[in-house]
């Protein structure tokens, strides 16, 4: 097979013929039940979840009341991507989402890559939501006097790493009672877990339970899933509106000053976590074949979902930061917390119940998306035929749904929440990037049939490059030191807790002795002492770290160890230059171009380790493609 065959494309005409036939290879067609209202509800079900019940607290603590601009920025970035999704969905109204769109725009190898990335996005996203649901559910049981043992409600990695860090901090003088609550729970889970030899059995069993329930619901049918989703959306919207209606009477406008206590850096610090709250809207596009009028309703559903959710996020952020000072909101359940502070216990209970419902609705939408991606890839011959099997009674991709349940359930027992959140984000952003790029590539193709929706055209030639120059000037004026440190790769001191947990027993003793000599008395808690110095300012902390009697690589990140974390951002800056040239030469449409830039920027903000794990996942996918998918592709069979 030639290199050119890697980029063979599917014709939109052929895809639309398949849709008109209503079935393929003798399989039953999917049931058409969804309207614009249902799609909007699915979008709200996916978006209103962890963001409003959890991550909004940490983001508010970092950015202050100005966190509303972070939600606005993220919504605009997702809105740009949504325009691109909507244009493709209107043009190619079939299941498959970004996978199908990439097959039309770029060809088979790129379609496979994005399809494989979407498998990771939905699987890891489902794991993330299942773990979050487990946290809320066990917390609700706790409030009712029922305690699930820690080893049954925590993943293995969190317990293992938390136990190690807790032991290191206690060795450095910190009392168990003064440990972070999460480390306490991890230590208890590890020490109380049943053991088989040296293996500690720690597994998140409530996460397994909710995955089984949701998978069964998705298997039974789209109509049942739609009805359940609509009901859960009504419940949580009522709760959120109740929170706003009650909370607004307790807002103290003095809490909004200062509005941006940590500046733009503080506001942008939570960009990845807040972005994760918005990713659900792209799952809507996987239901295209089950829409009554996809070309009209898909764009409407996406846009309305983003608009409604953004207004809710901004309103909730203003109410929370008005009720309680921003620096007290770095908790896992900020909505319940603020009412606890104000001694409104009845509201805390209502919020806890609604959080459990919200998480379940997010999981439902994500769990619907993945089987439909697999079904589309199977139809094209890139996965075995059984993945495109549609149940004759329930009209759902039955085999793919069952496999999805296993793929999500097993990792949910053992994986760490932070790791899976970032992996989900990078997979989603990668899909957004290719969809936006696909619209740009096809913008001048006159042979393609166009749907009823098309993103408004604004010539980027006269906007994009001047905008880049203005952004560069602002960076130089307002963040000159940060820019210089980035370019010169100036060494950075390791954070206090990371420094202490990296020390062995001998080094911990050395540091304790040094601090006792320096202060003239014993320092009981080394980590607390170092953190206090960090709060005094970077100069004071650097001076202390410099003097510590331990190896330099334990104290500073420098050289390659520091530069490797900047590689994603350097790639972004290089890509930005290439896009400037591309936009000038081809007069690209501004909206999908801005979507491409925003999504690439958020990818660059993720750690280099996430890029490495993502690269490993793509490499595994390419092995499968060249060993099975390429020769079994329907386009290959058609050529032969």
XYZ file of C-alpha atoms in Angstrom:
640
model
C 0.000 0.000 0.000
C 1.259 3.460 -0.866
C 1.905 6.325 1.537
C -0.863 8.237 -0.229
C -3.413 5.620 0.878
C -2.914 6.707 4.502
C -4.754 9.923 3.657
C -7.614 8.458 1.631
C -10.800 10.332 2.473
C -14.450 9.484 2.862
C -16.825 11.303 0.564
C -19.592 13.320 2.195
C -21.908 12.059 -0.586
C -21.183 8.430 0.339
C -21.705 9.126 4.037
C -25.055 10.797 3.377
C -26.139 7.841 1.223
C -25.421 5.550 4.170
C -27.586 7.732 6.385
C -30.456 7.685 3.873
C -30.365 3.887 3.711
C -30.944 3.863 7.486
C -28.933 0.707 8.013
C -25.642 -0.810 7.036
C -24.407 -4.395 6.569
C -27.771 -5.710 7.670
C -27.693 -3.998 11.057
C -30.682 -2.108 12.412
C -30.738 1.664 12.240
C -30.481 3.741 15.402
C -33.743 5.130 16.743
C -34.451 8.815 16.027
C -35.810 10.411 19.221
C -33.898 13.638 19.889
C -34.959 17.258 19.395
C -33.061 20.530 19.963
C -34.468 20.665 23.505
C -33.187 17.154 24.257
C -29.736 18.008 22.863
C -29.585 21.171 24.967
C -30.524 19.091 28.011
C -27.782 16.559 27.196
C -25.288 19.424 26.935
C -26.366 20.878 30.271
C -26.286 17.381 31.796
C -22.664 16.963 30.701
C -21.411 20.480 31.507
C -23.124 21.163 34.831
C -21.265 18.705 37.000
C -17.833 18.742 38.559
C -17.269 22.358 37.520
C -20.095 23.867 39.506
C -20.014 21.452 42.438
C -16.250 21.093 42.928
C -13.617 22.830 40.766
C -15.304 26.226 41.011
C -14.075 26.399 44.633
C -10.371 25.998 43.891
C -10.625 28.255 40.825
C -12.303 30.963 42.954
C -9.623 30.670 45.641
C -6.898 31.197 43.019
C -8.527 33.979 41.014
C -10.906 35.650 43.456
C -14.221 37.034 42.144
C -12.420 37.664 38.827
C -12.702 33.903 38.210
C -15.821 34.855 36.234
C -13.449 35.956 33.457
C -11.915 32.471 33.451
C -15.324 30.915 32.901
C -15.991 33.500 30.214
C -12.653 32.815 28.478
C -13.191 29.052 28.572
C -16.753 29.414 27.302
C -15.563 31.579 24.396
C -12.855 29.031 23.532
C -15.400 26.200 23.622
C -17.855 28.392 21.711
C -15.345 28.808 18.868
C -14.885 25.024 18.789
C -18.659 24.539 18.981
C -19.110 26.633 15.811
C -16.731 24.256 14.032
C -18.485 21.179 15.443
C -21.871 22.584 14.465
C -20.741 23.290 10.897
C -19.428 19.742 10.507
C -22.485 18.227 12.205
C -24.725 20.118 9.796
C -22.605 18.959 6.852
C -22.173 15.318 7.965
C -25.117 14.440 10.255
C -23.953 10.970 11.395
C -22.575 9.416 14.559
C -18.830 9.691 14.950
C -18.239 13.294 15.969
C -14.678 14.535 15.319
C -13.660 11.110 13.996
C -16.054 11.290 11.043
C -15.279 14.964 10.416
C -11.535 14.239 10.297
C -12.133 11.373 7.844
C -13.709 13.897 5.464
C -11.161 16.704 6.014
C -7.794 14.978 6.488
C -8.052 11.323 5.564
C -7.967 7.913 7.195
C -4.778 8.027 9.288
C -5.785 11.305 10.930
C -9.324 9.987 11.430
C -7.921 6.911 13.150
C -5.719 9.042 15.403
C -8.586 11.269 16.454
C -10.927 8.302 16.874
C -8.351 6.623 19.105
C -7.928 9.881 21.050
C -11.710 10.132 21.477
C -11.805 6.604 22.876
C -9.357 7.803 25.514
C -11.290 11.038 26.086
C -14.600 9.364 26.780
C -13.168 6.394 28.683
C -10.953 8.561 30.897
C -13.670 11.188 31.217
C -16.084 8.537 32.427
C -13.501 7.291 34.930
C -13.040 10.854 36.204
C -16.741 11.445 36.662
C -17.281 8.035 38.277
C -14.568 8.780 40.843
C -16.058 12.229 41.539
C -19.529 10.708 41.900
C -18.108 8.202 44.379
C -16.637 11.052 46.460
C -19.960 12.885 46.620
C -21.966 9.727 47.274
C -19.769 8.506 50.142
C -19.802 12.032 51.591
C -23.601 11.994 51.485
C -23.664 8.623 53.243
C -21.248 9.988 55.866
C -23.589 12.871 56.596
C -26.328 10.294 57.179
C -24.199 8.351 59.643
C -23.117 5.585 57.232
C -19.334 5.423 56.754
C -17.879 3.414 53.882
C -14.372 2.162 54.831
C -11.665 4.348 53.278
C -10.099 1.438 51.384
C -13.447 0.871 49.615
C -13.897 4.482 48.453
C -10.411 5.421 47.220
C -8.271 4.384 44.278
C -5.046 2.435 44.768
C -2.664 5.126 43.465
C -4.078 7.890 45.662
C -3.836 5.678 48.755
C -0.308 4.491 47.966
C 1.108 7.928 47.089
C -0.786 9.621 49.922
C 0.548 7.139 52.463
C 4.125 7.754 51.287
C 3.767 11.544 51.390
C 2.052 11.464 54.785
C 4.860 9.363 56.251
C 7.480 11.769 54.845
C 5.709 14.817 56.288
C 5.270 13.169 59.696
C 8.971 12.255 59.646
C 9.635 15.985 59.107
C 7.688 16.853 62.261
C 4.103 17.363 61.084
C 1.454 15.841 63.340
C -1.054 13.488 61.711
C -3.907 15.794 62.733
C -2.228 18.672 60.854
C -1.878 16.764 57.608
C -4.018 17.733 54.649
C -7.373 15.938 54.960
C -6.758 14.048 51.714
C -3.425 12.704 53.008
C -5.075 11.616 56.252
C -7.703 9.666 54.357
C -5.098 8.090 52.054
C -3.005 7.029 55.052
C -6.056 5.497 56.735
C -7.092 3.705 53.533
C -3.639 2.193 53.071
C -3.179 1.084 56.679
C -6.707 -0.335 57.101
C -6.948 -2.128 53.735
C -6.994 -5.945 53.539
C -3.643 -7.286 52.354
C -2.582 -10.246 50.252
C 1.096 -10.621 51.015
C 2.491 -7.126 50.494
C -0.393 -6.059 48.218
C -2.955 -3.690 49.762
C -6.458 -4.119 48.336
C -7.688 -0.553 47.824
C -10.444 -0.032 45.238
C -13.185 2.526 44.590
C -16.250 0.261 44.765
C -18.975 2.975 44.628
C -17.441 4.137 41.298
C -17.896 0.580 39.999
C -21.534 0.585 41.139
C -22.534 3.764 39.308
C -20.798 2.643 36.090
C -22.781 -0.608 36.096
C -26.070 1.267 36.603
C -25.367 3.884 33.900
C -24.101 1.292 31.397
C -27.320 -0.695 31.856
C -29.387 2.451 31.261
C -27.452 3.405 28.107
C -27.768 -0.198 26.831
C -31.551 -0.156 27.255
C -32.094 2.681 24.785
C -31.746 6.318 23.781
C -35.323 7.129 24.786
C -34.719 5.854 28.329
C -31.384 7.675 28.510
C -33.013 10.868 27.252
C -35.821 10.701 29.798
C -33.399 10.020 32.672
C -31.094 12.817 31.528
C -33.947 15.331 31.202
C -35.205 14.459 34.688
C -31.741 14.838 36.241
C -31.203 18.145 34.433
C -34.479 19.532 35.811
C -33.502 18.444 39.340
C -30.051 20.000 39.329
C -31.154 23.213 37.597
C -33.803 23.658 40.275
C -31.173 23.142 42.976
C -28.739 25.596 41.367
C -31.463 28.236 41.004
C -32.380 27.635 44.662
C -28.730 28.145 45.664
C -28.658 31.435 43.736
C -32.028 32.580 45.089
C -31.075 31.861 48.729
C -27.398 32.808 48.481
C -28.006 36.218 46.925
C -29.504 37.440 50.210
C -26.233 36.596 52.009
C -23.895 38.325 49.534
C -21.576 40.868 51.128
C -20.128 43.075 48.383
C -17.063 43.761 50.574
C -16.000 40.192 49.775
C -15.612 41.229 46.113
C -12.699 43.507 47.025
C -10.067 42.980 45.751
C -11.768 41.641 42.647
C -8.619 40.050 41.183
C -6.306 39.551 44.211
C -3.742 37.451 42.304
C -3.977 39.220 38.970
C -4.309 37.544 35.584
C -1.945 34.731 36.619
C -4.277 33.772 39.459
C -7.316 33.837 37.191
C -5.652 31.648 34.541
C -4.192 29.218 37.084
C -7.335 27.080 37.013
C -7.809 27.066 33.248
C -7.401 23.287 32.827
C -9.736 22.410 35.692
C -12.422 24.830 34.505
C -12.063 23.646 30.900
C -12.809 20.098 32.051
C -16.227 21.362 33.169
C -17.106 22.374 29.586
C -16.030 19.359 27.570
C -19.406 17.641 27.597
C -20.874 19.626 24.717
C -18.893 17.676 22.090
C -20.623 14.436 23.168
C -23.819 15.888 21.678
C -22.391 15.473 18.167
C -22.096 11.683 18.641
C -25.907 11.445 18.707
C -26.405 12.944 15.230
C -28.050 9.835 13.752
C -30.549 9.758 16.611
C -31.719 13.351 16.003
C -34.993 14.035 14.240
C -33.473 17.011 12.386
C -29.688 16.997 13.042
C -28.768 19.774 10.615
C -31.035 22.215 12.415
C -31.012 20.914 15.993
C -27.352 20.003 16.630
C -26.018 23.566 16.249
C -28.872 24.899 18.386
C -28.319 22.311 21.106
C -24.577 22.994 21.344
C -24.866 26.761 21.453
C -27.730 26.903 23.936
C -25.994 24.441 26.261
C -22.799 26.530 26.373
C -24.672 29.832 26.821
C -26.939 28.570 29.620
C -24.119 26.842 31.489
C -21.808 29.862 31.247
C -24.462 32.170 32.698
C -24.999 29.713 35.560
C -21.257 29.372 36.236
C -20.715 33.138 36.326
C -23.732 33.732 38.572
C -22.733 30.967 40.984
C -19.127 32.267 41.112
C -20.313 35.778 42.002
C -22.703 34.472 44.666
C -20.074 32.178 46.243
C -17.358 34.831 46.387
C -19.909 37.280 47.760
C -21.113 34.947 50.508
C -17.626 33.893 51.706
C -14.211 35.431 51.112
C -12.518 33.896 48.066
C -9.467 32.552 49.977
C -11.687 30.206 52.021
C -13.178 28.423 49.015
C -10.348 25.954 48.225
C -12.491 22.979 49.302
C -13.895 19.991 47.442
C -17.552 20.926 48.003
C -17.694 24.761 47.886
C -21.478 25.048 47.490
C -22.173 22.979 50.598
C -19.268 24.667 52.428
C -20.573 28.242 52.115
C -23.950 27.277 53.553
C -22.227 25.382 56.379
C -20.276 28.552 57.196
C -23.534 30.505 57.315
C -25.133 27.743 59.450
C -27.735 26.818 56.815
C -27.397 23.045 57.257
C -30.631 22.231 55.404
C -29.195 23.776 52.222
C -25.989 21.747 52.570
C -28.008 18.531 52.578
C -29.982 19.540 49.480
C -26.756 20.436 47.654
C -25.156 17.103 48.546
C -28.084 15.207 47.014
C -28.049 17.384 43.887
C -24.294 16.838 43.438
C -24.872 13.073 43.314
C -27.581 13.589 40.661
C -25.365 16.004 38.699
C -22.446 13.567 38.547
C -24.726 10.736 37.414
C -26.103 12.847 34.546
C -22.587 13.757 33.362
C -21.590 10.098 33.386
C -24.719 9.204 31.410
C -23.853 11.578 28.555
C -20.198 10.550 28.432
C -21.123 6.863 28.532
C -23.420 7.391 25.531
C -20.691 9.022 23.469
C -17.976 6.381 23.427
C -19.953 3.409 22.008
C -21.090 5.590 19.121
C -17.499 6.487 18.263
C -16.601 2.800 18.261
C -19.672 2.018 16.152
C -18.621 4.550 13.517
C -15.046 3.231 13.399
C -16.352 -0.328 13.116
C -18.631 0.625 10.222
C -15.578 1.887 8.381
C -13.700 -1.371 9.007
C -11.192 0.169 11.411
C -12.500 -1.919 14.332
C -14.048 -5.426 14.285
C -17.609 -5.613 12.917
C -19.164 -6.599 16.238
C -18.606 -3.033 17.514
C -21.180 -1.738 14.999
C -23.818 -4.240 16.102
C -27.122 -2.502 16.926
C -29.564 -4.210 19.291
C -32.740 -5.174 17.344
C -35.048 -4.150 20.193
C -33.299 -1.290 22.010
C -31.720 0.259 18.861
C -28.430 0.990 20.650
C -24.835 -0.092 19.834
C -25.159 -2.994 22.275
C -21.771 -4.741 22.070
C -19.811 -1.448 22.108
C -21.839 -0.271 25.124
C -20.991 -3.395 27.134
C -17.286 -3.137 26.268
C -17.377 0.538 27.254
C -18.695 -0.477 30.673
C -15.705 -2.760 31.234
C -13.197 -0.255 29.838
C -14.421 2.393 32.286
C -15.181 0.229 35.326
C -11.790 -1.440 35.717
C -9.598 1.735 35.646
C -12.090 3.537 37.927
C -11.200 1.086 40.693
C -7.519 1.971 40.692
C -6.614 5.207 38.852
C -5.795 8.608 40.354
C -8.308 11.448 39.786
C -5.755 14.143 38.870
C -4.062 11.916 36.285
C -7.284 10.955 34.529
C -8.631 14.522 34.533
C -5.602 15.869 32.688
C -5.554 12.944 30.242
C -9.218 13.529 29.460
C -8.551 17.230 28.883
C -5.661 16.661 26.466
C -7.657 14.119 24.441
C -10.627 16.465 24.223
C -8.519 19.480 23.274
C -6.786 17.436 20.577
C -10.212 16.617 19.102
C -11.220 20.284 19.233
C -7.992 21.279 17.469
C -8.573 18.869 14.583
C -12.235 19.840 14.162
C -11.350 23.550 14.009
C -8.477 22.821 11.616
C -10.806 20.670 9.493
C -13.228 23.565 8.981
C -10.304 25.766 7.920
C -8.994 23.152 5.481
C -12.412 22.707 3.864
C -13.517 26.341 3.877
C -12.780 26.866 0.155
C -13.892 23.426 -1.051
C -16.786 24.185 -3.387
C -17.592 20.510 -4.091
C -18.757 19.693 -0.568
C -22.485 19.776 0.165
C -23.074 22.348 2.883
C -25.576 21.974 5.683
C -27.997 24.560 7.019
C -25.449 25.954 9.475
C -22.111 27.585 8.707
C -19.887 29.599 11.025
C -19.925 33.334 10.112
C -16.928 34.246 7.958
C -14.590 37.000 9.159
C -11.305 37.424 7.260
C -8.512 36.697 9.768
C -5.828 38.352 7.617
C -6.597 41.796 9.045
C -7.340 40.695 12.639
C -5.169 37.740 13.663
C -1.645 39.090 13.106
C -2.377 42.540 14.639
C -3.964 40.701 17.576
C -0.796 38.643 18.082
C 1.335 41.798 18.079
C -0.926 43.419 20.684
C -0.758 40.277 22.861
C 3.053 40.271 22.625
C 3.188 43.933 23.663
C 0.957 43.255 26.677
C 3.189 40.380 27.803
C 6.289 42.570 27.566
C 4.646 45.419 29.485
C 2.855 43.476 32.233
C 4.864 40.266 32.623
C 8.386 41.094 31.518
C 10.098 39.161 34.338
C 8.013 36.034 33.722
C 8.720 36.167 29.990
C 12.458 36.554 30.580
C 12.497 33.643 33.051
C 10.667 31.500 30.483
C 13.114 32.322 27.683
C 16.307 32.099 29.775
C 15.120 28.961 31.601
C 15.925 30.523 34.979
C 15.951 27.895 37.739
C 12.890 27.703 39.994
C 12.725 26.578 43.653
C 10.737 23.416 44.363
C 7.465 23.960 46.269
C 7.672 23.358 50.031
C 5.577 20.184 50.229
C 7.215 18.634 47.148
C 10.644 19.403 48.594
C 9.892 17.816 51.977
C 8.254 14.683 50.527
C 11.277 14.089 48.254
C 13.721 13.824 51.198
C 14.894 10.563 52.718
C 15.203 10.131 56.493
C 18.834 11.287 56.648
C 18.132 14.413 54.590
C 15.079 15.224 56.705
C 17.257 15.056 59.822
C 19.894 17.302 58.202
C 17.293 19.930 57.280
C 15.743 19.820 60.763
C 19.163 20.281 62.411
C 20.004 23.185 60.074
C 16.718 24.975 60.807
C 17.171 24.444 64.565
C 20.622 26.074 64.356
C 19.253 28.893 62.224
C 16.291 29.632 64.527
C 17.942 28.776 67.841
C 15.175 26.298 68.614
C 13.706 23.095 67.214
C 11.375 23.477 64.212
C 8.564 21.014 64.802
C 7.036 21.092 61.314
C 9.564 21.596 58.505
C 6.944 21.790 55.743
C 4.935 24.433 57.609
C 8.093 26.489 58.236
C 9.091 26.400 54.545
C 5.538 27.265 53.435
C 5.522 30.274 55.771
C 8.746 31.511 54.167
C 7.211 31.064 50.705
C 4.277 33.259 51.757
C 6.723 36.022 52.755
C 7.803 36.289 49.147
C 9.901 34.578 46.495
C 13.149 36.278 47.613
C 12.843 35.043 51.226
C 11.984 31.521 50.117
C 14.828 31.377 47.570
C 17.312 32.568 50.201
C 16.253 29.831 52.610
C 16.221 27.091 49.960
C 19.702 28.142 48.813
C 21.054 27.594 52.320
C 19.526 24.121 52.904
C 22.222 21.393 53.282
C 20.845 19.073 50.579
C 21.616 18.389 46.931
C 20.744 21.142 44.425
C 18.470 18.862 42.384
C 16.248 18.440 45.467
C 16.009 22.229 45.922
C 15.648 23.541 42.375
C 14.268 22.631 39.019
C 16.820 23.764 36.440
C 18.371 22.858 33.116
C 16.637 20.040 31.269
C 14.454 19.138 34.273
C 12.907 22.609 34.054
C 12.980 23.061 30.273
C 11.069 19.845 29.550
C 7.990 21.305 31.244
C 8.145 24.242 28.823
C 8.251 22.111 25.664
C 4.445 22.178 25.122
C 4.435 25.975 25.340
C 7.355 26.254 22.889
C 5.415 24.043 20.457
C 2.427 26.357 20.883
C 4.506 29.458 20.138
C 5.995 27.854 17.014
C 2.509 26.778 15.887
C 1.270 30.319 16.508
C 3.840 31.661 14.040
C 2.852 29.037 11.462
C -0.833 29.912 11.879
C -0.062 33.598 11.376
C 1.506 32.807 7.988
C -1.336 30.416 7.104
C -4.009 32.958 7.988
C -2.337 35.668 5.911
C -1.873 33.483 2.834
C -5.253 31.707 2.858
C -7.431 34.437 4.432
C -8.762 31.919 6.934
C -12.092 32.249 8.731
C -11.464 33.937 12.089
C -13.830 31.962 14.381
C -12.441 28.429 13.790
C -8.907 29.898 13.757
C -9.455 31.409 17.213
C -10.889 28.082 18.367
C -7.724 26.370 17.135
C -5.480 28.877 18.949
C -7.401 28.750 22.240
C -7.437 24.948 22.340
C -3.733 24.705 21.489
C -2.980 27.182 24.271
C -4.894 25.116 26.828
C -3.059 21.988 25.643
C 0.228 23.832 26.163
C -0.787 24.571 29.766
C -0.943 20.841 30.547
C 2.197 19.180 31.891
C 4.715 17.475 29.649
C 3.892 14.172 31.386
C 0.352 14.340 30.045
C 1.769 14.853 26.563
C 4.019 11.816 27.057
C 1.169 9.578 28.254
C -0.966 10.846 25.385
C 1.874 10.077 22.949
C 2.146 6.523 24.301
C -1.610 6.047 23.849
C -1.400 7.275 20.233
C 1.576 4.976 19.554
C -0.452 1.976 20.747
C -3.255 3.107 18.453
C -0.939 3.300 15.441
C 0.253 -0.262 16.092
C -3.383 -1.429 15.964
C -4.027 0.640 12.837
C -1.122 -0.776 10.837
C -1.676 -4.352 12.048
C -5.490 -4.514 11.608
C -7.370 -1.374 10.626
C -5.481 -0.337 7.500
C -6.013 -3.613 5.640
C -9.613 -4.041 6.865
C -10.679 -0.496 6.054
C -13.739 -0.320 3.819
C -11.911 2.183 1.642
C -9.095 -0.358 1.176
C -11.548 -3.117 0.273
C -13.311 -0.713 -2.101
C -10.005 0.068 -3.874
C -9.107 -3.606 -4.193
